Amino acid sequence: MASRPNPHIDSRFKTTIWQLLDTEQYRSALFFAERYFCRDGDNHEARHLYSTALLKNGQTQSALHLVNLAEEEQCQECVEIYAKCCSTLGRFRAAREALERIVTDPTPVASSSSSIRPPIAIADESVFYCRAGVMAAKGNQPERAISNFEKALNLNPLLWEAFEGLCSLGSFPNIDEVFADRTLTKDGSKDDLTNSTTGVERKPSPLPMATGMGFFTPAATNDVNQIRNFDQQSQPFRLNPESSDSIQSGFGFSVENSMTTRIGSNFRGLGVSGPTIPNLGLIANSRTMSSVDEMGPAPKKHRTASLAPIKANGDKGKQTMNTGVTQKPPPRAGQPDANTTRRSTRLLSSGVGGKEQTRTVKHPPTRDRSRRPNARTRSRSHGSDNEDMLSPDTAHSPPTSSMHSPQSEGSPGPSTHAAQRAAEAMEWEAADKYIFHLLRSHAIAYQHMARYSCKEVIEAVENLTPDMQKSTSILSLVGRAYYEMVDYQKAEAAFKAARTIDPYRVWDMEIYSTLLWHLQKNVKLSFLGQELVSIDPQAPQAWIAIGNCFSLQKERSQALTCFRKASNLDPTCAYAYTLSGHESLEEDIDTAIGFFRTAIRADPRHYNAWYGLGTCYLRMSKLRQAEYHYRRASEIHPHNAVLKGCMAMAMERRGQREEAYQLYEEAVRLAPDNPLVRYRRAKILISMKRYDDALEDLLRLRDIAPEESNVVFQLAKVYRLMGSAVQSALQLATARDMSPKSLGKIKRLVETSQDEDGARDGEMDEG
């Protein structure tokens, strides 16, 4: 990954991530840390933050993989995080060796871009709302969860976990409003917050800071209207193993489907606190930023206690004359002089004539604040560093007020400072624009996935920059999208690419295991399950993968044991209950109904559980209940053709033939190559005596699934009804060869008359 250094964007990333880590918003911190690392993978600080966020999220092996570099490439912090990961995994010997190496190594490799760690952030109102939303979602209180997530996101749009929570609950906020371009203040709050000194009520800032002295520092607003554009070119999303820029697959991701799965199998298991850096993006300061902050500290000079205080505007050019002697106007009458000379018993050294002179000055211990220093005292105390550079004329020049002193050649003038401040403001606003553009572009993809708008997910990913497209979370998102589109080949390529980047990733691997189940890849599925258990035996995704492996081998009792283990590890894992229901469906429908209902209680938007309940009621001939549950599943996933086909099948059995046909038409439009919905439409066309249309569907189905005997049987039936006895006999012979067990049904079809055949609905078809 190419490094594109930009100190302002990097500061925004670092401060935001540290704030989220400090307030225990680990999911949000991981989102920004992964984006930061994808943007600049050669930056050690980005690597440290990403591995720390992974560690906090329980992905210890992935965090260890990031910092497990060659010894000559590791910096001290890499070794420290490595030791933490080893300690978490129980590898205490490796942790001890790493810590000893830190102590004994005389020349540790420095980080490539080290900076002072920002002040520790304090959890505020937005953080508590986000936590309350998480708890409400887990406690099956979706309305309270939505309310809390909305409040959290309104107070702090950087809380990515709140946005994800809303999408998972089916509440989709307006992305353009939530992540609109805005200027962040020093503490990360929005620019529309009003300062308390204006008399207008101020909203609480999202992430207040605690300084080293234990005080909370107020936020400083930064109102700038113009934002500089940044140059980020989007590239199409591709996975190409032959290219150096790609990882997997020799094809480009497109939105067309290529469904070759068997009919009826589409739905199974569907730090330390330090000083504040003035220009760190989100850090709160106790004062407004001055030009001194921007230009850095002034050159250090030896000075006594009689030095005049530096004015707040930081204009060094107005404090000294061109002679180097500090002058100031006499105090007004009745006004105490705050800069009274105090000569203590310290040793003063000066470089006059290249020799050091030591003067011992004795004074009473008490300080006379009413005493005024004379001009000679001021001259000697301020000019001790510069006496060797003064000419006789300049040394005795009359005192001049600093208000009228000319600018020295080495100090920038007021116009230069103004230009620097303006340029600095533009840089910060460009960083803010980059952050919110990043949030918007990723939020679009995630929201489309929550809506199951899978084609739009792929389009949104293609609009991301190439470095962001290759992040593991985005590749997993693409894999899920293709899986929901039943495009299993491309889904497998995306998941393989994600595991190439992070071979220890556990999240989303339950979907990958079900994908391998559909593809009937027993060896790969077995290897995946064993790998996941070795990575994290307490992860429910690992046991779901093992359960899928047993299910593929028709060992249902073992599969149910693994799914039960997954649900015990995570009682909110709806997918484990759903897979248990599918395994129980063939043997005990009542038990399967119980599993599906538990899954819906864990996640009301888990459409696969609604589909499972519909299938149970359809087998029990409870057609109204079946239609209701299929409809609920289709409302959650409106782009799924199989769900619409199942809903149409329930309506067809209830006698609503015309309504059912309209649903079949919609399903075929959504997935033209899906064999199940096209087969169902062909059957209803036969019952409606539209034989030409039915024949067209069946011929296309024969090309898609040539091994399916039901398709051949229906072809023989249509030819018989159309009066083509020769073609009908030929198709019946083919069906007999493909399925010898169907000989009795074929014989009954031959013995029936043409009218009776037209009134019956394919006995050979088993759904």
PDB file of C-alpha atoms in Angstrom, residues 94-295:
ATOM      1  CA  ALA A  94       6.805 -15.448  24.031  1.00  0.00           C
ATOM      2  CA  ALA A  95       5.426 -12.396  25.841  1.00  0.00           C
ATOM      3  CA  ARG A  96       8.271 -12.487  28.371  1.00  0.00           C
ATOM      4  CA  GLU A  97      10.908 -12.797  25.645  1.00  0.00           C
ATOM      5  CA  ALA A  98       9.419  -9.847  23.774  1.00  0.00           C
ATOM      6  CA  LEU A  99       9.381  -7.634  26.855  1.00  0.00           C
ATOM      7  CA  GLU A 100      12.966  -8.569  27.710  1.00  0.00           C
ATOM      8  CA  ARG A 101      13.992  -7.681  24.185  1.00  0.00           C
ATOM      9  CA  ILE A 102      12.558  -4.195  24.660  1.00  0.00           C
ATOM     10  CA  VAL A 103      14.674  -3.695  27.787  1.00  0.00           C
ATOM     11  CA  THR A 104      17.913  -5.210  26.514  1.00  0.00           C
ATOM     12  CA  ASP A 105      17.901  -3.866  22.951  1.00  0.00           C
ATOM     13  CA  PRO A 106      20.207  -0.820  22.994  1.00  0.00           C
ATOM     14  CA  THR A 107      19.084   0.460  19.596  1.00  0.00           C
ATOM     15  CA  PRO A 108      15.343  -0.091  19.148  1.00  0.00           C
ATOM     16  CA  VAL A 109      13.921   0.734  15.746  1.00  0.00           C
ATOM     17  CA  ALA A 110      12.023   3.995  15.972  1.00  0.00           C
ATOM     18  CA  SER A 111       8.503   4.305  14.656  1.00  0.00           C
ATOM     19  CA  SER A 112       8.271   5.790  11.186  1.00  0.00           C
ATOM     20  CA  SER A 113       5.886   8.559  12.280  1.00  0.00           C
ATOM     21  CA  SER A 114       5.769   8.774  16.031  1.00  0.00           C
ATOM     22  CA  SER A 115       3.835  11.542  17.748  1.00  0.00           C
ATOM     23  CA  ILE A 116       2.723  12.429  21.233  1.00  0.00           C
ATOM     24  CA  ARG A 117      -0.322  10.528  22.372  1.00  0.00           C
ATOM     25  CA  PRO A 118      -3.327  12.896  22.697  1.00  0.00           C
ATOM     26  CA  PRO A 119      -4.972  13.497  26.072  1.00  0.00           C
ATOM     27  CA  ILE A 120      -7.241  10.782  27.406  1.00  0.00           C
ATOM     28  CA  ALA A 121     -10.833  11.247  26.251  1.00  0.00           C
ATOM     29  CA  ILE A 122     -13.689  11.124  28.726  1.00  0.00           C
ATOM     30  CA  ALA A 123     -16.935   9.356  27.870  1.00  0.00           C
ATOM     31  CA  ASP A 124     -19.782  11.811  27.405  1.00  0.00           C
ATOM     32  CA  GLU A 125     -23.462  11.821  26.561  1.00  0.00           C
ATOM     33  CA  SER A 126     -23.131  10.465  23.030  1.00  0.00           C
ATOM     34  CA  VAL A 127     -21.053   7.496  24.199  1.00  0.00           C
ATOM     35  CA  PHE A 128     -23.587   6.571  26.857  1.00  0.00           C
ATOM     36  CA  TYR A 129     -26.419   6.774  24.350  1.00  0.00           C
ATOM     37  CA  CYS A 130     -24.495   4.440  22.057  1.00  0.00           C
ATOM     38  CA  ARG A 131     -23.860   1.950  24.863  1.00  0.00           C
ATOM     39  CA  ALA A 132     -27.518   2.087  25.869  1.00  0.00           C
ATOM     40  CA  GLY A 133     -28.497   1.373  22.278  1.00  0.00           C
ATOM     41  CA  VAL A 134     -26.286  -1.713  22.169  1.00  0.00           C
ATOM     42  CA  MET A 135     -27.779  -3.019  25.403  1.00  0.00           C
ATOM     43  CA  ALA A 136     -31.331  -2.359  24.229  1.00  0.00           C
ATOM     44  CA  ALA A 137     -30.693  -4.188  20.952  1.00  0.00           C
ATOM     45  CA  LYS A 138     -29.331  -7.211  22.810  1.00  0.00           C
ATOM     46  CA  GLY A 139     -32.268  -7.063  25.211  1.00  0.00           C
ATOM     47  CA  ASN A 140     -34.809  -7.278  22.365  1.00  0.00           C
ATOM     48  CA  GLN A 141     -35.971  -3.658  22.741  1.00  0.00           C
ATOM     49  CA  PRO A 142     -35.592  -2.353  19.181  1.00  0.00           C
ATOM     50  CA  GLU A 143     -37.516   0.911  19.687  1.00  0.00           C
ATOM     51  CA  ARG A 144     -35.331   1.991  22.606  1.00  0.00           C
ATOM     52  CA  ALA A 145     -32.229   0.902  20.733  1.00  0.00           C
ATOM     53  CA  ILE A 146     -33.165   2.979  17.690  1.00  0.00           C
ATOM     54  CA  SER A 147     -33.884   6.046  19.853  1.00  0.00           C
ATOM     55  CA  ASN A 148     -30.552   5.800  21.670  1.00  0.00           C
ATOM     56  CA  PHE A 149     -28.560   5.201  18.488  1.00  0.00           C
ATOM     57  CA  GLU A 150     -30.176   8.218  16.815  1.00  0.00           C
ATOM     58  CA  LYS A 151     -29.306  10.462  19.773  1.00  0.00           C
ATOM     59  CA  ALA A 152     -25.730   9.191  19.828  1.00  0.00           C
ATOM     60  CA  LEU A 153     -25.262   9.726  16.101  1.00  0.00           C
ATOM     61  CA  ASN A 154     -26.782  13.203  16.264  1.00  0.00           C
ATOM     62  CA  LEU A 155     -24.367  14.232  19.007  1.00  0.00           C
ATOM     63  CA  ASN A 156     -21.321  12.602  17.438  1.00  0.00           C
ATOM     64  CA  PRO A 157     -21.384  11.446  13.794  1.00  0.00           C
ATOM     65  CA  LEU A 158     -18.037   9.676  14.289  1.00  0.00           C
ATOM     66  CA  LEU A 159     -19.716   6.882  16.286  1.00  0.00           C
ATOM     67  CA  TRP A 160     -19.814   4.325  13.479  1.00  0.00           C
ATOM     68  CA  GLU A 161     -21.211   1.668  15.812  1.00  0.00           C
ATOM     69  CA  ALA A 162     -24.383   3.732  16.246  1.00  0.00           C
ATOM     70  CA  PHE A 163     -24.862   3.885  12.485  1.00  0.00           C
ATOM     71  CA  GLU A 164     -24.335   0.138  12.130  1.00  0.00           C
ATOM     72  CA  GLY A 165     -26.781  -0.459  14.962  1.00  0.00           C
ATOM     73  CA  LEU A 166     -29.485   1.579  13.263  1.00  0.00           C
ATOM     74  CA  CYS A 167     -29.038  -0.271   9.985  1.00  0.00           C
ATOM     75  CA  SER A 168     -29.140  -3.670  11.672  1.00  0.00           C
ATOM     76  CA  LEU A 169     -32.483  -2.719  13.265  1.00  0.00           C
ATOM     77  CA  GLY A 170     -34.010  -1.625   9.974  1.00  0.00           C
ATOM     78  CA  SER A 171     -33.827   2.110  10.677  1.00  0.00           C
ATOM     79  CA  PHE A 172     -31.924   3.837   7.896  1.00  0.00           C
ATOM     80  CA  PRO A 173     -30.802   7.421   8.597  1.00  0.00           C
ATOM     81  CA  ASN A 174     -30.236  10.000   5.884  1.00  0.00           C
ATOM     82  CA  ILE A 175     -26.557   9.581   5.087  1.00  0.00           C
ATOM     83  CA  ASP A 176     -26.147  12.998   3.482  1.00  0.00           C
ATOM     84  CA  GLU A 177     -27.492  14.679   6.610  1.00  0.00           C
ATOM     85  CA  VAL A 178     -25.714  12.566   9.207  1.00  0.00           C
ATOM     86  CA  PHE A 179     -22.321  12.659   7.484  1.00  0.00           C
ATOM     87  CA  ALA A 180     -22.583  16.057   5.825  1.00  0.00           C
ATOM     88  CA  ASP A 181     -19.355  17.981   5.247  1.00  0.00           C
ATOM     89  CA  ARG A 182     -18.555  19.990   8.348  1.00  0.00           C
ATOM     90  CA  THR A 183     -15.605  21.390  10.214  1.00  0.00           C
ATOM     91  CA  LEU A 184     -14.679  19.567  13.384  1.00  0.00           C
ATOM     92  CA  THR A 185     -13.585  21.480  16.438  1.00  0.00           C
ATOM     93  CA  LYS A 186     -10.526  20.520  18.403  1.00  0.00           C
ATOM     94  CA  ASP A 187     -12.436  17.950  20.462  1.00  0.00           C
ATOM     95  CA  GLY A 188     -14.173  16.381  17.487  1.00  0.00           C
ATOM     96  CA  SER A 189     -17.554  18.014  18.001  1.00  0.00           C
ATOM     97  CA  LYS A 190     -19.577  19.549  15.217  1.00  0.00           C
ATOM     98  CA  ASP A 191     -19.028  23.128  14.126  1.00  0.00           C
ATOM     99  CA  ASP A 192     -22.595  24.191  14.913  1.00  0.00           C
ATOM    100  CA  LEU A 193     -22.020  23.983  18.667  1.00  0.00           C
ATOM    101  CA  THR A 194     -22.132  27.384  20.334  1.00  0.00           C
ATOM    102  CA  ASN A 195     -19.528  28.499  22.838  1.00  0.00           C
ATOM    103  CA  SER A 196     -20.879  28.851  26.351  1.00  0.00           C
ATOM    104  CA  THR A 197     -19.420  32.339  26.664  1.00  0.00           C
ATOM    105  CA  THR A 198     -21.909  33.713  24.146  1.00  0.00           C
ATOM    106  CA  GLY A 199     -24.858  33.166  26.444  1.00  0.00           C
ATOM    107  CA  VAL A 200     -26.419  30.578  24.139  1.00  0.00           C
ATOM    108  CA  GLU A 201     -26.933  27.089  25.479  1.00  0.00           C
ATOM    109  CA  ARG A 202     -24.211  24.750  24.288  1.00  0.00           C
ATOM    110  CA  LYS A 203     -24.672  21.075  23.546  1.00  0.00           C
ATOM    111  CA  PRO A 204     -22.221  18.788  25.275  1.00  0.00           C
ATOM    112  CA  SER A 205     -19.164  18.102  23.196  1.00  0.00           C
ATOM    113  CA  PRO A 206     -18.898  14.452  22.112  1.00  0.00           C
ATOM    114  CA  LEU A 207     -15.531  13.609  23.557  1.00  0.00           C
ATOM    115  CA  PRO A 208     -14.159  15.956  26.244  1.00  0.00           C
ATOM    116  CA  MET A 209     -10.538  15.576  27.226  1.00  0.00           C
ATOM    117  CA  ALA A 210      -8.718  15.249  30.516  1.00  0.00           C
ATOM    118  CA  THR A 211      -5.347  16.937  30.667  1.00  0.00           C
ATOM    119  CA  GLY A 212      -2.423  15.816  32.733  1.00  0.00           C
ATOM    120  CA  MET A 213      -3.537  18.090  35.596  1.00  0.00           C
ATOM    121  CA  GLY A 214      -6.966  16.492  35.746  1.00  0.00           C
ATOM    122  CA  PHE A 215      -8.946  19.407  34.312  1.00  0.00           C
ATOM    123  CA  PHE A 216     -11.466  19.146  31.507  1.00  0.00           C
ATOM    124  CA  THR A 217     -10.529  21.360  28.616  1.00  0.00           C
ATOM    125  CA  PRO A 218     -13.347  23.127  26.771  1.00  0.00           C
ATOM    126  CA  ALA A 219     -13.843  22.769  23.047  1.00  0.00           C
ATOM    127  CA  ALA A 220     -12.785  25.473  20.655  1.00  0.00           C
ATOM    128  CA  THR A 221     -14.887  26.126  17.579  1.00  0.00           C
ATOM    129  CA  ASN A 222     -13.386  26.503  14.158  1.00  0.00           C
ATOM    130  CA  ASP A 223     -15.760  28.246  11.757  1.00  0.00           C
ATOM    131  CA  VAL A 224     -14.373  28.122   8.235  1.00  0.00           C
ATOM    132  CA  ASN A 225     -16.596  28.051   5.206  1.00  0.00           C
ATOM    133  CA  GLN A 226     -14.308  27.129   2.351  1.00  0.00           C
ATOM    134  CA  ILE A 227     -13.064  23.542   2.056  1.00  0.00           C
ATOM    135  CA  ARG A 228     -10.291  22.549  -0.254  1.00  0.00           C
ATOM    136  CA  ASN A 229     -10.996  19.621  -2.492  1.00  0.00           C
ATOM    137  CA  PHE A 230      -8.808  16.578  -2.202  1.00  0.00           C
ATOM    138  CA  ASP A 231      -7.752  14.361  -5.049  1.00  0.00           C
ATOM    139  CA  GLN A 232      -9.045  10.828  -4.599  1.00  0.00           C
ATOM    140  CA  GLN A 233      -9.770   8.976  -7.811  1.00  0.00           C
ATOM    141  CA  SER A 234     -12.164   6.044  -7.597  1.00  0.00           C
ATOM    142  CA  GLN A 235     -11.404   2.880  -9.502  1.00  0.00           C
ATOM    143  CA  PRO A 236     -13.614  -0.072 -10.437  1.00  0.00           C
ATOM    144  CA  PHE A 237     -13.484  -2.938  -8.001  1.00  0.00           C
ATOM    145  CA  ARG A 238     -11.535  -5.883  -9.390  1.00  0.00           C
ATOM    146  CA  LEU A 239     -10.065  -9.077  -8.045  1.00  0.00           C
ATOM    147  CA  ASN A 240      -7.383 -10.384 -10.396  1.00  0.00           C
ATOM    148  CA  PRO A 241      -4.684 -12.832  -9.272  1.00  0.00           C
ATOM    149  CA  GLU A 242      -2.528 -11.989 -12.282  1.00  0.00           C
ATOM    150  CA  SER A 243      -2.244  -8.332 -11.374  1.00  0.00           C
ATOM    151  CA  SER A 244       0.011  -6.908  -8.705  1.00  0.00           C
ATOM    152  CA  ASP A 245      -2.857  -4.719  -7.517  1.00  0.00           C
ATOM    153  CA  SER A 246      -5.217  -7.604  -6.945  1.00  0.00           C
ATOM    154  CA  ILE A 247      -5.554 -10.632  -4.800  1.00  0.00           C
ATOM    155  CA  GLN A 248      -7.990 -13.200  -6.072  1.00  0.00           C
ATOM    156  CA  SER A 249     -10.064 -14.226  -9.067  1.00  0.00           C
ATOM    157  CA  GLY A 250      -9.537 -13.522 -12.709  1.00  0.00           C
ATOM    158  CA  PHE A 251     -12.756 -11.684 -13.330  1.00  0.00           C
ATOM    159  CA  GLY A 252     -14.226  -8.304 -12.567  1.00  0.00           C
ATOM    160  CA  PHE A 253     -17.073  -8.048 -10.118  1.00  0.00           C
ATOM    161  CA  SER A 254     -20.308  -7.502 -12.020  1.00  0.00           C
ATOM    162  CA  VAL A 255     -23.954  -7.671 -11.107  1.00  0.00           C
ATOM    163  CA  GLU A 256     -25.121 -10.526 -13.310  1.00  0.00           C
ATOM    164  CA  ASN A 257     -25.986 -13.886 -11.777  1.00  0.00           C
ATOM    165  CA  SER A 258     -24.846 -17.322 -12.778  1.00  0.00           C
ATOM    166  CA  MET A 259     -26.957 -19.693 -10.740  1.00  0.00           C
ATOM    167  CA  THR A 260     -25.995 -23.303 -11.167  1.00  0.00           C
ATOM    168  CA  THR A 261     -27.116 -24.550  -7.789  1.00  0.00           C
ATOM    169  CA  ARG A 262     -29.557 -27.330  -7.407  1.00  0.00           C
ATOM    170  CA  ILE A 263     -33.238 -26.533  -7.150  1.00  0.00           C
ATOM    171  CA  GLY A 264     -34.418 -25.978  -3.606  1.00  0.00           C
ATOM    172  CA  SER A 265     -30.970 -25.507  -2.011  1.00  0.00           C
ATOM    173  CA  ASN A 266     -30.881 -21.702  -2.156  1.00  0.00           C
ATOM    174  CA  PHE A 267     -31.907 -21.000   1.407  1.00  0.00           C
ATOM    175  CA  ARG A 268     -29.963 -23.147   3.780  1.00  0.00           C
ATOM    176  CA  GLY A 269     -28.494 -21.081   6.481  1.00  0.00           C
ATOM    177  CA  LEU A 270     -29.157 -18.294   4.369  1.00  0.00           C
ATOM    178  CA  GLY A 271      -1.426   4.744  26.727  1.00  0.00           C
ATOM    179  CA  VAL A 272      -0.031   7.479  28.788  1.00  0.00           C
ATOM    180  CA  SER A 273      -1.383  11.000  28.963  1.00  0.00           C
ATOM    181  CA  GLY A 274       0.959  13.592  27.467  1.00  0.00           C
ATOM    182  CA  PRO A 275       1.000  17.264  26.548  1.00  0.00           C
ATOM    183  CA  THR A 276      -1.471  18.548  24.018  1.00  0.00           C
ATOM    184  CA  ILE A 277      -0.287  19.010  20.447  1.00  0.00           C
ATOM    185  CA  PRO A 278      -1.827  22.243  19.153  1.00  0.00           C
ATOM    186  CA  ASN A 279      -2.574  20.979  15.668  1.00  0.00           C
ATOM    187  CA  LEU A 280      -3.913  17.508  16.448  1.00  0.00           C
ATOM    188  CA  GLY A 281      -7.295  17.564  14.869  1.00  0.00           C
ATOM    189  CA  LEU A 282      -9.790  16.632  17.560  1.00  0.00           C
ATOM    190  CA  ILE A 283      -7.917  17.539  20.755  1.00  0.00           C
ATOM    191  CA  ALA A 284      -9.547  20.129  22.965  1.00  0.00           C
ATOM    192  CA  ASN A 285      -7.465  23.111  24.069  1.00  0.00           C
ATOM    193  CA  SER A 286      -8.037  25.440  26.946  1.00  0.00           C
ATOM    194  CA  ARG A 287      -7.452  28.471  24.707  1.00  0.00           C
ATOM    195  CA  THR A 288      -7.836  29.422  21.097  1.00  0.00           C
ATOM    196  CA  MET A 289      -4.966  28.572  18.805  1.00  0.00           C
ATOM    197  CA  SER A 290      -2.535  31.401  18.147  1.00  0.00           C
ATOM    198  CA  SER A 291       0.193  31.913  15.636  1.00  0.00           C
ATOM    199  CA  VAL A 292       2.730  30.772  18.202  1.00  0.00           C
ATOM    200  CA  ASP A 293       1.030  27.395  18.181  1.00  0.00           C
ATOM    201  CA  GLU A 294       1.255  27.193  14.425  1.00  0.00           C
ATOM    202  CA  MET A 295       4.850  28.368  14.090  1.00  0.00           C
TER     203      MET A 295
END
